[in-house]
Short mmCIF file of C-alpha atoms in Angstrom, two decimals:
data_model
loop_
_atom_site.label_atom_id
_atom_site.label_comp_id
_atom_site.label_asym_id
_atom_site.label_seq_id
_atom_site.Cartn_x
_atom_site.Cartn_y
_atom_site.Cartn_z
CA MET G 1 94.32 123.08 89.26
CA ASP G 2 91.48 123.12 86.75
CA ARG G 3 88.50 120.71 86.57
CA ALA G 4 90.05 118.74 83.66
CA GLU G 5 93.26 118.20 85.64
CA MET G 6 91.30 117.16 88.65
CA SER G 7 89.22 114.59 86.89
CA GLY G 8 92.31 113.44 85.12
CA SER G 9 94.12 112.70 88.30
CA PHE G 10 91.16 111.08 89.88
CA LEU G 11 90.83 108.79 86.98
CA PHE G 12 94.50 108.00 87.19
CA THR G 13 94.11 107.08 90.85
CA ILE G 14 91.10 104.73 90.06
CA ILE G 15 93.17 103.12 87.31
CA LYS G 16 96.11 102.70 89.58
CA ARG G 17 93.99 101.21 92.37
CA ASN G 18 92.23 98.81 89.99
CA TYR G 19 95.67 97.74 88.55
CA ALA G 20 96.88 97.08 92.10
CA TYR G 21 93.83 94.99 92.97
CA SER G 22 94.27 92.89 89.81
CA THR G 23 97.93 92.17 90.82
CA GLY G 24 96.88 91.05 94.23
CA GLY G 25 96.73 94.45 96.02
CA ASP G 26 100.25 94.01 97.28
CA LEU G 27 101.58 97.07 95.25
CA TYR G 28 98.94 99.30 96.45
CA ALA G 29 98.98 98.21 100.09
CA SER G 30 102.68 98.72 100.37
CA LYS G 31 102.46 102.44 99.55
#
């Protein structure tokens, strides 16, 4: 995995987490 891929997946995780928080956190907590 190269650096661009790593930062890309890191960003994706942050976005997913922020989305889960904005929807009440239930989606993220259940996984």
